[in-house]
Structures are given as structure tokens and as C-alpha cells.
Short mmCIF file of C-alpha atoms in Angstrom, two decimals:
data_model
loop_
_atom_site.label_atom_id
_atom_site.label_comp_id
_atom_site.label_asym_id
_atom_site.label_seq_id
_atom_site.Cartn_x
_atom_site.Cartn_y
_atom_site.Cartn_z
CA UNK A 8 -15.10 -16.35 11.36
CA UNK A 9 -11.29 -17.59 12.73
CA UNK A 10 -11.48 -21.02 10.82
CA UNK A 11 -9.22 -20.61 7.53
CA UNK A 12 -11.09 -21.50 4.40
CA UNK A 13 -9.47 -21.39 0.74
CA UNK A 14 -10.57 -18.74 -1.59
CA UNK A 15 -14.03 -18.35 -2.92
CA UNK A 16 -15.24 -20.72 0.16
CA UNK A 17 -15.05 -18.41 2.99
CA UNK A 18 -14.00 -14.91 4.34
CA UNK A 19 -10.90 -15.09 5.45
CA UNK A 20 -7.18 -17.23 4.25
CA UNK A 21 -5.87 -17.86 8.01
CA UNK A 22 -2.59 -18.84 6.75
CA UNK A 23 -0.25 -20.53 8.52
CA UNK A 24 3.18 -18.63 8.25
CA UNK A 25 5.16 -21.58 10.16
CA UNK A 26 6.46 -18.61 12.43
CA UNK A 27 7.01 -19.47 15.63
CA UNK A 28 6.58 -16.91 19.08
CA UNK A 29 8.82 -19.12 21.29
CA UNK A 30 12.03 -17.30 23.00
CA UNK A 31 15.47 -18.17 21.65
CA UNK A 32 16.88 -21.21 23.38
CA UNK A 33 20.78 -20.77 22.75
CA UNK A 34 22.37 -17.89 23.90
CA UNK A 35 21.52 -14.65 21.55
CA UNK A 36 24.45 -13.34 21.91
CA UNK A 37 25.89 -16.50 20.08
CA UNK A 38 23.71 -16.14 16.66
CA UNK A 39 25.36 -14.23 13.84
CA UNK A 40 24.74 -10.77 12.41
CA UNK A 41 21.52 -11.03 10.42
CA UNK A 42 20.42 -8.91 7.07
CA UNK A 43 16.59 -8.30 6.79
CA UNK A 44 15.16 -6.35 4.08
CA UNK A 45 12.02 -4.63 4.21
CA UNK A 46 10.25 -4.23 1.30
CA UNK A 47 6.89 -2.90 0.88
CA UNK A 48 6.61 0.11 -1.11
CA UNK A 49 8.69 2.13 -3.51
CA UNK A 50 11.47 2.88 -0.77
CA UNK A 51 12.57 -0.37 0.79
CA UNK A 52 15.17 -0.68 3.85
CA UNK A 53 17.83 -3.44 4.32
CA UNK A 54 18.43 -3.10 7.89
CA UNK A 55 22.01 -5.27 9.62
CA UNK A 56 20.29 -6.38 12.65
CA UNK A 57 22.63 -8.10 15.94
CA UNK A 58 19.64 -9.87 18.40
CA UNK A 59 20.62 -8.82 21.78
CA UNK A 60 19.76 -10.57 25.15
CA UNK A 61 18.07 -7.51 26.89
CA UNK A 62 16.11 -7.05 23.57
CA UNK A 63 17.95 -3.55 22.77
CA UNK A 64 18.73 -5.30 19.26
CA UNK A 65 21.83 -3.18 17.39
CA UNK A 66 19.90 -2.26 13.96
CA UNK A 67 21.86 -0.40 11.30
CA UNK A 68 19.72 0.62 8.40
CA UNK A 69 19.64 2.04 4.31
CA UNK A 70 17.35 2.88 2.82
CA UNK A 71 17.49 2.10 -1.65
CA UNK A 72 15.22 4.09 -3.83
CA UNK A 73 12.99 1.23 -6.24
CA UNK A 74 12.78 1.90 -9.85
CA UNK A 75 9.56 2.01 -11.21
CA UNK A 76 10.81 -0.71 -13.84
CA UNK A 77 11.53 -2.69 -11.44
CA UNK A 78 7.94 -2.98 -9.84
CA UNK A 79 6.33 -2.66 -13.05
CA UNK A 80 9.31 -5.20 -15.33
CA UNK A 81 10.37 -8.42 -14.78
CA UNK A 82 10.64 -10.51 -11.76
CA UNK A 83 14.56 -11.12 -12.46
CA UNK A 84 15.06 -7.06 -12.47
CA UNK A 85 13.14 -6.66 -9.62
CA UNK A 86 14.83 -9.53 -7.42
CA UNK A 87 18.09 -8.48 -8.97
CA UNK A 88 17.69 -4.50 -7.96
CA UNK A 89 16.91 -5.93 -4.34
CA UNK A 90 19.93 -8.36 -4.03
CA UNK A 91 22.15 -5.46 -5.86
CA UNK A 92 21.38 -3.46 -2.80
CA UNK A 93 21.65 -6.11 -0.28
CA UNK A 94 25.61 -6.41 -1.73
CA UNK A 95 25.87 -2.66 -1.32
CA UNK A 96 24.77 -3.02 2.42
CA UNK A 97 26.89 -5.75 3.10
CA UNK A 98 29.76 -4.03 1.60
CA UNK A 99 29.11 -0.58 3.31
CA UNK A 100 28.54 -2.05 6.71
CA UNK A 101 31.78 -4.30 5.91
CA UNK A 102 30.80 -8.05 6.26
CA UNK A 103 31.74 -8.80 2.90
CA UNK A 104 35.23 -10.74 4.43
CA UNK A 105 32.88 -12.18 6.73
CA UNK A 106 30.74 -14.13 4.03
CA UNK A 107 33.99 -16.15 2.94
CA UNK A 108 33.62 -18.53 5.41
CA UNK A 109 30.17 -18.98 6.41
CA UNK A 110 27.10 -17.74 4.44
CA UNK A 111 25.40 -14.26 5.94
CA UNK A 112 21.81 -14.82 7.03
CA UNK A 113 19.23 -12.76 5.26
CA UNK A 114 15.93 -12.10 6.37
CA UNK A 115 12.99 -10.71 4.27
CA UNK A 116 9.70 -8.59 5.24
CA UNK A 117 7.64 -9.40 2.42
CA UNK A 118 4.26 -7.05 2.61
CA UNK A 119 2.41 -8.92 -0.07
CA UNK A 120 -0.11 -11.73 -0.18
CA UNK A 121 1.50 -15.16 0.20
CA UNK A 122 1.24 -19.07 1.13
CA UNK A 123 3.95 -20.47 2.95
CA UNK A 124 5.52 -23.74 2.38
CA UNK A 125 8.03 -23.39 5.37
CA UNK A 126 9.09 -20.27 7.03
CA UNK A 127 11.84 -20.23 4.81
CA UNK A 128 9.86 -20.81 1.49
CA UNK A 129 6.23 -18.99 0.36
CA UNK A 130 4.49 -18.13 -2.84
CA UNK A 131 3.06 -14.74 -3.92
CA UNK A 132 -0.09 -15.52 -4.31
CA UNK A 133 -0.70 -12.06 -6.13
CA UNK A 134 0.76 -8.22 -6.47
CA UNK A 135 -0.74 -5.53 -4.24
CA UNK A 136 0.63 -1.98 -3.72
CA UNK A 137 0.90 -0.58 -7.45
CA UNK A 138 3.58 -3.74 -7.92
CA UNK A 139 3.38 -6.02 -11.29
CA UNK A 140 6.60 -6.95 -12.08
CA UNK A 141 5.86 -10.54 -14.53
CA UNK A 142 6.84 -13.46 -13.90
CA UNK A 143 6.86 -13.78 -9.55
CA UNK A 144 2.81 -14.31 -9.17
CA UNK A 145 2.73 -18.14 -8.45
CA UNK A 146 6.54 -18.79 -7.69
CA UNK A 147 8.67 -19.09 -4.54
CA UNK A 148 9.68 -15.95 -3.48
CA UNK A 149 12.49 -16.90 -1.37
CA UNK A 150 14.06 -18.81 -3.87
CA UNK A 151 13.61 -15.79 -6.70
CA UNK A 152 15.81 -13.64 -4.30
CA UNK A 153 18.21 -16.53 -3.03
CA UNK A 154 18.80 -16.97 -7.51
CA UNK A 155 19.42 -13.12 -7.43
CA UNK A 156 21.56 -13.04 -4.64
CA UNK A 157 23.70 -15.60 -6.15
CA UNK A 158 23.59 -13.79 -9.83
CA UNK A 159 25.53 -11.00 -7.92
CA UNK A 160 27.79 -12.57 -6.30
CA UNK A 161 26.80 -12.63 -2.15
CA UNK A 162 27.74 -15.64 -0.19
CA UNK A 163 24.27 -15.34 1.52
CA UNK A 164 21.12 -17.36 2.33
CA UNK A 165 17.28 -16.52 2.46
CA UNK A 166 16.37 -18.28 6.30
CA UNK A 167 13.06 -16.59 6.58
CA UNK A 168 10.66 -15.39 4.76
CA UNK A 169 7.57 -13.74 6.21
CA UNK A 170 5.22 -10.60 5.64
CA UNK A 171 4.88 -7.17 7.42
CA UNK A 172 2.39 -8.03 9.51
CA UNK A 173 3.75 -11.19 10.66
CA UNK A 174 6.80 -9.69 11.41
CA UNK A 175 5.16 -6.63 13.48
CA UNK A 176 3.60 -9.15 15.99
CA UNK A 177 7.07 -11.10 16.04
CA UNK A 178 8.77 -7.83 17.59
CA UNK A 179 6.10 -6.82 19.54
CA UNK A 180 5.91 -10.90 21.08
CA UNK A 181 9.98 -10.32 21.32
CA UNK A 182 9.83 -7.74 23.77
CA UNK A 183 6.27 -8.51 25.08
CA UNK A 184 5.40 -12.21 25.86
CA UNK A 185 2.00 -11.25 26.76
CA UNK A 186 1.74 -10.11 22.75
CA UNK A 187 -1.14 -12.23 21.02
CA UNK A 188 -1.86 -9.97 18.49
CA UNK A 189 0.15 -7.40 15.77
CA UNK A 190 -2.15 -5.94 13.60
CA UNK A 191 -0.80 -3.09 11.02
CA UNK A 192 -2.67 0.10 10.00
CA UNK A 193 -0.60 1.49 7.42
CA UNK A 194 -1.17 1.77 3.51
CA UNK A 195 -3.39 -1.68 3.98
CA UNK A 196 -4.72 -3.42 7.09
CA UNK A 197 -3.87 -6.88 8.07
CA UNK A 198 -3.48 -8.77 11.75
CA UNK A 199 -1.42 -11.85 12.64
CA UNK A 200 -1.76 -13.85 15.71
CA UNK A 201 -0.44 -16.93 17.68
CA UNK A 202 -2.90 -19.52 17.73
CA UNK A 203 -1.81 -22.31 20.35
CA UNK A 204 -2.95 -25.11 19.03
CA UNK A 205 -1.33 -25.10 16.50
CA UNK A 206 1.92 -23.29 18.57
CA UNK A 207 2.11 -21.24 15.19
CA UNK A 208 1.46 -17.68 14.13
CA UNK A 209 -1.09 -17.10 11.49
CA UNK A 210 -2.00 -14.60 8.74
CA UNK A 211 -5.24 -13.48 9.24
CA UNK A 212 -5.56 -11.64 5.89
CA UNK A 213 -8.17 -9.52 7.23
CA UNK A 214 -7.87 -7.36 4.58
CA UNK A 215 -9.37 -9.08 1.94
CA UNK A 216 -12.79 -9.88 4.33
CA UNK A 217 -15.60 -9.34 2.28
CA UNK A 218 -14.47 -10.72 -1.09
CA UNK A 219 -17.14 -13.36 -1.03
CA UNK A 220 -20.79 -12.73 -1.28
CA UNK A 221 -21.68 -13.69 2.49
CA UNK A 222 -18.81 -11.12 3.94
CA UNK A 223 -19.32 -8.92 1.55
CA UNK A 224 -23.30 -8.36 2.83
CA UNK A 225 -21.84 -7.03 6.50
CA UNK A 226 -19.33 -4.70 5.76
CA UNK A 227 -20.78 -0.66 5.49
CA UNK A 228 -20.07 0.16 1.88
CA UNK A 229 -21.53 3.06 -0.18
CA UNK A 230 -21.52 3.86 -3.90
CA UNK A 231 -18.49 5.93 -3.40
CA UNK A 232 -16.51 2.37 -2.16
CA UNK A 233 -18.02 0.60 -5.01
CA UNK A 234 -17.19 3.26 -7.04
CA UNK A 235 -13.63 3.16 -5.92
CA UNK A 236 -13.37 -0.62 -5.92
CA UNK A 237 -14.84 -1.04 -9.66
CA UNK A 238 -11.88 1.47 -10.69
CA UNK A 239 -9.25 -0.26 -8.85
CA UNK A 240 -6.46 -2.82 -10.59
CA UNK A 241 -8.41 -5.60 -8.44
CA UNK A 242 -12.40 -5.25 -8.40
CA UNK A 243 -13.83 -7.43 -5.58
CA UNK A 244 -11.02 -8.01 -3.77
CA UNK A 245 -9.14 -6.58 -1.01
CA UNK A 246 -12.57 -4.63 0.04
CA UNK A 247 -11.95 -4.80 3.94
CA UNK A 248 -8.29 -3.11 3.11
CA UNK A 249 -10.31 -0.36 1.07
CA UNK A 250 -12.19 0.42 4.00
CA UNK A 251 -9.60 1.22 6.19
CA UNK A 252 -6.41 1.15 4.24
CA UNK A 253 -4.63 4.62 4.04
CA UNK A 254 -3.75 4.10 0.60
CA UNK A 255 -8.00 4.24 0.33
CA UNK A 256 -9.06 6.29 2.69
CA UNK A 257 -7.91 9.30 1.72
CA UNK A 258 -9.45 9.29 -1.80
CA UNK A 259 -13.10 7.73 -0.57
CA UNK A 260 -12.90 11.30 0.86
CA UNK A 261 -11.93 13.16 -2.09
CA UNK A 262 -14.56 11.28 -3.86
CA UNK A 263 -16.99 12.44 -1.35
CA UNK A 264 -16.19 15.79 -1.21
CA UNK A 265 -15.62 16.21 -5.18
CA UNK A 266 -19.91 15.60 -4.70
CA UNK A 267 -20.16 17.71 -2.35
CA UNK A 268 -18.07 20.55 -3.41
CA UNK A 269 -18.18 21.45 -7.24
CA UNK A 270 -14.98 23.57 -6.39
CA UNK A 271 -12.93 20.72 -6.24
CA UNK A 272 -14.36 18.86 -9.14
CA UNK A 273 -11.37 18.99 -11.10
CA UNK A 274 -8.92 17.91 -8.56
CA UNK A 275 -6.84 14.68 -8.53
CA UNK A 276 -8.32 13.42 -5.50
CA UNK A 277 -6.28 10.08 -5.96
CA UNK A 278 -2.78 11.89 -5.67
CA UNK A 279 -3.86 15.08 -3.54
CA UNK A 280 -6.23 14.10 -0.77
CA UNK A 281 -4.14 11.83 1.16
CA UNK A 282 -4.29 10.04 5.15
CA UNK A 283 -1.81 12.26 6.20
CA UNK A 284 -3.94 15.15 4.90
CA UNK A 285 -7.13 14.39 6.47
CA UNK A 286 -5.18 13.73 9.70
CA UNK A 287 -3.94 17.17 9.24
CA UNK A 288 -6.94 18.68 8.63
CA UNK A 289 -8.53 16.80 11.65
CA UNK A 290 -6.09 18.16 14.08
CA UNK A 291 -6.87 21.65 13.43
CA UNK A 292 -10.19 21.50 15.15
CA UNK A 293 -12.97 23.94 14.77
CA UNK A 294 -9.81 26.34 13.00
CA UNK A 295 -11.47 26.65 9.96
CA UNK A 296 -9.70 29.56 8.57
CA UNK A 297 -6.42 27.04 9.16
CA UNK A 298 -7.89 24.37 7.30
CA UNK A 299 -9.02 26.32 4.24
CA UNK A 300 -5.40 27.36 4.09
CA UNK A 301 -4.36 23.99 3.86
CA UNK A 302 -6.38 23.13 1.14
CA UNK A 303 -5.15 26.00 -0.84
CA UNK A 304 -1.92 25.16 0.07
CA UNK A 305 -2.03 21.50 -0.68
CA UNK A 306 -4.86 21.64 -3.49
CA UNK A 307 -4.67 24.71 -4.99
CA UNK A 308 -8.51 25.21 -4.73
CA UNK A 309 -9.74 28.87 -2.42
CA UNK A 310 -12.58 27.26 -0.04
CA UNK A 311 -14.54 29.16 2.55
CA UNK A 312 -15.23 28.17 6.17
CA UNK A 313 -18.54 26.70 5.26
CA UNK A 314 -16.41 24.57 2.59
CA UNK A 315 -13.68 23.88 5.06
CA UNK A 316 -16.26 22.57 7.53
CA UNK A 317 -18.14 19.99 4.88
CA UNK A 318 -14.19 18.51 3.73
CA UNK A 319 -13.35 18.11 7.95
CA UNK A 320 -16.50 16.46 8.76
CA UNK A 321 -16.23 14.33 5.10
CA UNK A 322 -13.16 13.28 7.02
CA UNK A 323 -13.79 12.15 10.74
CA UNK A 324 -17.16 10.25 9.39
CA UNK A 325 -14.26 8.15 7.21
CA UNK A 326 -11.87 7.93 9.72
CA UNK A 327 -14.05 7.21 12.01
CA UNK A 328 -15.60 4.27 9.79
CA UNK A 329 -12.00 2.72 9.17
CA UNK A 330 -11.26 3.03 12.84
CA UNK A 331 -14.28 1.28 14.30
CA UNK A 332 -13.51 -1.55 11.62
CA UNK A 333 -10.33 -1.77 12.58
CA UNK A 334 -11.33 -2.23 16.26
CA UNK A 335 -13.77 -4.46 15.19
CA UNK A 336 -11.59 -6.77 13.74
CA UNK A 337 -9.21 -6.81 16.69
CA UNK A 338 -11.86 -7.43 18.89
CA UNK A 339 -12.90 -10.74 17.20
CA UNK A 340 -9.37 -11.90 17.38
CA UNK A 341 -8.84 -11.46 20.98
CA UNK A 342 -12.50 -13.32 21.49
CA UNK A 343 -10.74 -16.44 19.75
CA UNK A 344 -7.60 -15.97 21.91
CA UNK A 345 -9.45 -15.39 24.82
CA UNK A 346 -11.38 -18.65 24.31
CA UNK A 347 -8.27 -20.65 24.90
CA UNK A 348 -7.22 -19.08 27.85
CA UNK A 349 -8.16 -16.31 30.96
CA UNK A 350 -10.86 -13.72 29.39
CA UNK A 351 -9.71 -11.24 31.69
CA UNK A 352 -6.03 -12.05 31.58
CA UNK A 353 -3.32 -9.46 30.41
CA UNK A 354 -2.58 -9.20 26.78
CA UNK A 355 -0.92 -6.69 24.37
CA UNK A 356 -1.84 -6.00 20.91
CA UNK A 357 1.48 -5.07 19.00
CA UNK A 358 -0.05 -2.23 16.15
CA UNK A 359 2.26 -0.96 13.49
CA UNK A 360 1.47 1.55 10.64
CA UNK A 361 1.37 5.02 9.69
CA UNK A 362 -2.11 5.40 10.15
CA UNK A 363 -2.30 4.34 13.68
CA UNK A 364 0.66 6.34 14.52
CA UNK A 365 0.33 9.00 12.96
CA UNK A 366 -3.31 9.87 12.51
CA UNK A 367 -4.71 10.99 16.01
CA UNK A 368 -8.38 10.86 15.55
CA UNK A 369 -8.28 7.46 14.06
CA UNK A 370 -6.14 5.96 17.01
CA UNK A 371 -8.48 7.67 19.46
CA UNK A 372 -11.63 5.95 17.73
CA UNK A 373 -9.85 2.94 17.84
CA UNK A 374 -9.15 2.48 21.08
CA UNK A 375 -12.60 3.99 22.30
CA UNK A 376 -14.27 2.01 19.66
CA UNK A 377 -12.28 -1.25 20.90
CA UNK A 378 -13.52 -0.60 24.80
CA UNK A 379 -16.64 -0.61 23.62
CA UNK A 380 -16.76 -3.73 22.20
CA UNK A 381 -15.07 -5.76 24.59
CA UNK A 382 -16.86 -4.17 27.80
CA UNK A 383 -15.64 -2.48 30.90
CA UNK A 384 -13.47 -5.35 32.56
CA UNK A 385 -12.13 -7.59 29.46
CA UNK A 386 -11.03 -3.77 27.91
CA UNK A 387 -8.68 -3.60 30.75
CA UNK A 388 -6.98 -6.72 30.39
CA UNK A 389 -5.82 -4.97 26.95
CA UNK A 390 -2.64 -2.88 26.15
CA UNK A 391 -2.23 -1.49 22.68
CA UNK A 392 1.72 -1.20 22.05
CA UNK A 393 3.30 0.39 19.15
CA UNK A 394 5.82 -1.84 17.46
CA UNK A 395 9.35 0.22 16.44
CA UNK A 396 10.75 -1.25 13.32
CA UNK A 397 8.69 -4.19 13.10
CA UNK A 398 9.23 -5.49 9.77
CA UNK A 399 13.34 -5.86 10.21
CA UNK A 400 13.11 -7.00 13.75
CA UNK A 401 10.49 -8.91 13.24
CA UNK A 402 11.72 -10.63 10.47
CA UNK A 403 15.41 -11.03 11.75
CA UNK A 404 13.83 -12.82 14.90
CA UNK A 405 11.45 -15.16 12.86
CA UNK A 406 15.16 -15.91 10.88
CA UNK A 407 17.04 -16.39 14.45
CA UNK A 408 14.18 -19.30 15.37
CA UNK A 409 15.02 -20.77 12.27
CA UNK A 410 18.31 -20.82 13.02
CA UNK A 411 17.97 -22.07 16.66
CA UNK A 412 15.17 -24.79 15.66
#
């Protein structure tokens, strides 16, 4: 399915994010110093970003440490902790003088659900990622922030507002025209695209595929993924993301093994038995005697080679699953793309994530997995790119068409 449908009618939101992929038409080198903040997680990043003409973009970054109050609290504490930072930023990189005269531009990554009103102005449509603070589900985000900003005292405006995802295709389309695609593989899964006829890039919001009964029916789950998803803070939804998500992965194969291995019964699989650790454990091979020391090491449970052998395989057959997924979904959105245009012409796919960089096995099953589908000659009219710093490039670009529109 690529037609957007609203919840409860269909499988996936297609939102439009009123982003646009067109180059700059004034001179770069003419738009002012832009602040984007990236926030997504417990760390977030506000990032002073200078667009350049060659596309070597000057980024200066800090990272700010988010209280657990503040994700969990109110929506004024949480906005206000953000905007608090963005001051200390400004200060430390010293454009405070600067905002006398003219407002500073700010930028924000925004890796949650949301419907856009403008590219400037979207609503959280609901918290993901452990976040709950009251009092932001349903509202404007921009304008929560712009309020905060102006509690503490910035001469600064919200231009953009867009989400991770979004924002990874943005930098990968910035220095790659022949982008149509950024899809991110990280703690969740999502893809964004440019659709033409609508000269606008969309949120696909593949990560919440199979939260109606039809989608539901083709997706490979097994009573360990309904298992996790009854448990989780939002049963039924989100069940794509839990498939290949490496927030998820990781404990569908602690659940496994916990069946598997009465040994580790009594371990927190949730905190423990991470992505990174099953990418770890997958490098090591047929090492065995390696990867029981790991799990000692990082579990605190003695497991012999015949052990180690059941948790590596437990691993690859879920990695392997969220990988072919993955490709599966990037596959159907370069069949739409390809249906406006040259099947065989040259495209990149802009990827961003921790997953896909970072877990070897999983990349390699992607990109196998991805040949597959599309067949011998469309397979090599496809580049996979890796997107550096997408979310603050990204979303300091989408603020620099705002400005030049």
C-alpha cells in the first residue's frame, strides 16, 4: 500500500511533512547561521549548523543530558529543559549579540509521531521512546518550544519542524540529488520519500504497518512478539517497529533464549540483551569460547559452547527477520518511485541508524535481501548511502527552504 489512509482505515499514515527536496535558490552562503536540535532519546544534540555551497556544511555540536522528569513531567519542563540548553549553546558558541538584531533560526529533529500543519507547525500525535511528559500529545509542537524559548529569554524562532527520518533523507537528497529514499534503522524503523506529484516529501510511518487487522495478517509474528507487544506501553501499535526496531530486537531474543536456556531464566533480558550485543555476538563467528565469554561478561550467567551456539543462532534468525523486513519495505517504496519515472534509472537510498551501521550481519541481509527482491538489473540501479548527521543537517536544510521559499 503507498496511498495514505487515516488511522484504523488502512496500513500506513503517508503524511505529508510539507518538506521540500528542491536545491536552495539564493546563494547559501547568504542564509544565516542556523540552530537545529536533535532530539530523540535521553541525550539530545543542539548542533550550530552554517549551509555551505560545496555541501561541506560547518556543524558545531553539544550534546545536554535529559532528565528523566523531564520526559516523564510536564510538557512546560520538558520544552523548557530543551530551550534552557538551546540558550546555553547560543551563548557558548557566542551568537547571543547576534540575536539583538535579527531573530536566530532554530531548527528541530523531532523523532516522534506527528501531523504537520506546515513545515513550520505539526502535532504529536502520540509519545514513543519511553517519553510521557503530560500535556504535549495533541498540541503544536513548534509552538510549545517557540513559548519556551521565549520564557528564557532567546531572541529566536522555530522555522522548521520535521522528524528524524524526514530529516535523514533531506541530507542524504542535499548531497545526493539522485536520493528518493532515507529510511532509518536505529532504535525504531521508519522511511520518508519524495513523491513528485505532490513535489513533497512524505512520512511513510512504516513503522506502525500492521496495526490494523488486514496488515497485521502478513507480517511473521510469533508468540514471543505478541508476547512482547501485549507487555509494551502501546499494545497493537507500532508492531512493524517491533519487528525490526533495535530497541525490540534485542529482547525478542532474550525472550527466546530465556525458553531455550533455563540458565538465563532469571536475567533482565529487557536491559541486558541488547542490538549492539547480538551484533557482537554475531561477529565472533563460529568462536564460541569468545562468545560464552561475552555473556559472562555482559550477563553474568557461565554458558557452554553448546549454549553459546543456541543464543548466536537465536540471534541471526532475528536479525535476519528484521533485515529482510526492512528490505522489504524499501523495496515497495522504490516500486512506487520507480512507477513515475525510469525503472532502471540511478537512485540512492539515504539509510541512517545504529542498527544499519553498526550491526554487520543485519546490513549484509539487507542489502542481499533487497537484490533479491528487486532482481538482477533494477538492483543495480540502487546505491545504499549512509547519511552523517542526518537529523541536524537535515533539519537545518528543511529550515534554509523555508527561509528561501
Amino acid at each position: 500500500h503507498v496511498q495514505g489512509k487515516q488511522r484504523g482505515e488502512g496500513a500506513l499514515a503517508m503524511r505529508p511533512t510539507f518538506a521540500e527536496a528542491q536545491p536552495l535558490r539564493d546563494n547559501v552562503s547568504q542564509l544565516p547561521v542556523i540552530y537545529a536540535i536533535d532530539l530523540g532519546g535521553s541525550n539530545f544534540r543542539v548542533v550550530r549548523a552554517q549551509l555551505k555551497e560545496d555541501g561541506a556544511d560547518d556543524l558545531q555540536r553539544v550534546k545536554f543530558a535529559l532528565p528523566e522528569e523531564a520526559k516523564l513531567g510536564s510538557g512546560h519542563e520538558l520544552f523548557l529543559a530543551i530551550a534552557r540548553s538551546l540558550k546555553s549553546a547560543i551563548v557558548s558558541f557566542g551568537d547571543e549579540a547576534d540575536s539583538v538584531d535579527s531573530k536566530i533560526c532554530v531548527a528541530m529533529a523531532f523523532s516522534f509521531p506527528m501531523k504537520h500543519n506546515s513545515i513550520s507547525s505539526a502535532v504529536l500525535t502520540r509519545w514513543t521512546k519511553g517519553f510521557a511528559a503530560r500535556g504535549v500529545e495533541g498540541q503544536d509542537v513548534a509552538s510549545l518550544l517557540q513559548h519556551a524559548i521565549d520564557e528564557v529569554g532567546i531572541q529566536a524562532k522555530v522555522v522548521a519542524l520535521i522528524n528524524d527520518t524526514v530529516a535523514a533523507f533531506l541530507a542524504a537528497r542535499r548531497s545526493d540529488h539522485r536520493c528518493c529514499l532515507g529510511c532509518v534503522f536505529g532504535t525504531g524503523t521508519n522511511g520518508a520519500y519524495l513523491e513528485k506529484s505532490k513535489d513533497m516529501v512524505i512520512d511513510i510511518n512504516w513503522g506502525d504497518f500492521g496495526s490494523d487487522l488486514e496488515s497485521v495478517s502478513l507480517l511473521p509474528c510469533t508468540e514471543v512478539d505478541l508476547e512482547l507487544d501485549g507487555e509494551s506501553p502501546n499494545p497493537g501499535e507500532m508492531r512493524f517497529s517491533k519487528l525490526v526496531g533495535g530497541r525490540f530486537i534485542g529482547e525478542i531474543t532474550g525472550r527466546i533464549v530465556q525458553k531455550l536456556i533455563p540458565e538465563l531464566s532469571q536475567v533482565n533480558v529487557r536491559d541486558k540483551f541488547t542490538a549492539a550485543l547480538m551484533a557482537e555476538i554475531e561477529s565472533m563467528g563460529s568462536d564460541k569460547q569468545k562468545v560464552s565469554a561475552l555473556l559472562l561478561s555482559e550477563l553474568g550467567i557461565q554458558l557452554n559452547e553448546a549454549r553459546a551456539e543456541t543464543v548466536t543462532q537465536v540471534c541471526t534468525m532475528v536479525a535476519t527477520r528484521a533485515a529482510k523486513l526492512g528490505a522489504a519495505a524499501i523495496a515497495a517504496v522504490l516500486q512506487h518511485v520507480w512507477q513515475e519515472g525510469n525503472p532502471t534509472s540511478m537512485v540512492s537510498v539515504g539509510v541512517e541508524g545504529s542498527v544499519v551501521k553498526e550491526y554487520n550481519a543485519f546490513r549484509t541481509t539487507l542489502e542481499e535481501t533487497l537484490k533479491a527482491l528487486l532482481g538482477k538489473e533494477q538492483s543495480k540501479a540502487v546505491r545504499l548511502v549512509d547519511v552523517e548527521d542526518g537529523p541536524p543537517t537535515g533539519a537545518a536544510f528543511a529550515a534554509a527552504q523555508a527561509l528561501d521559499s
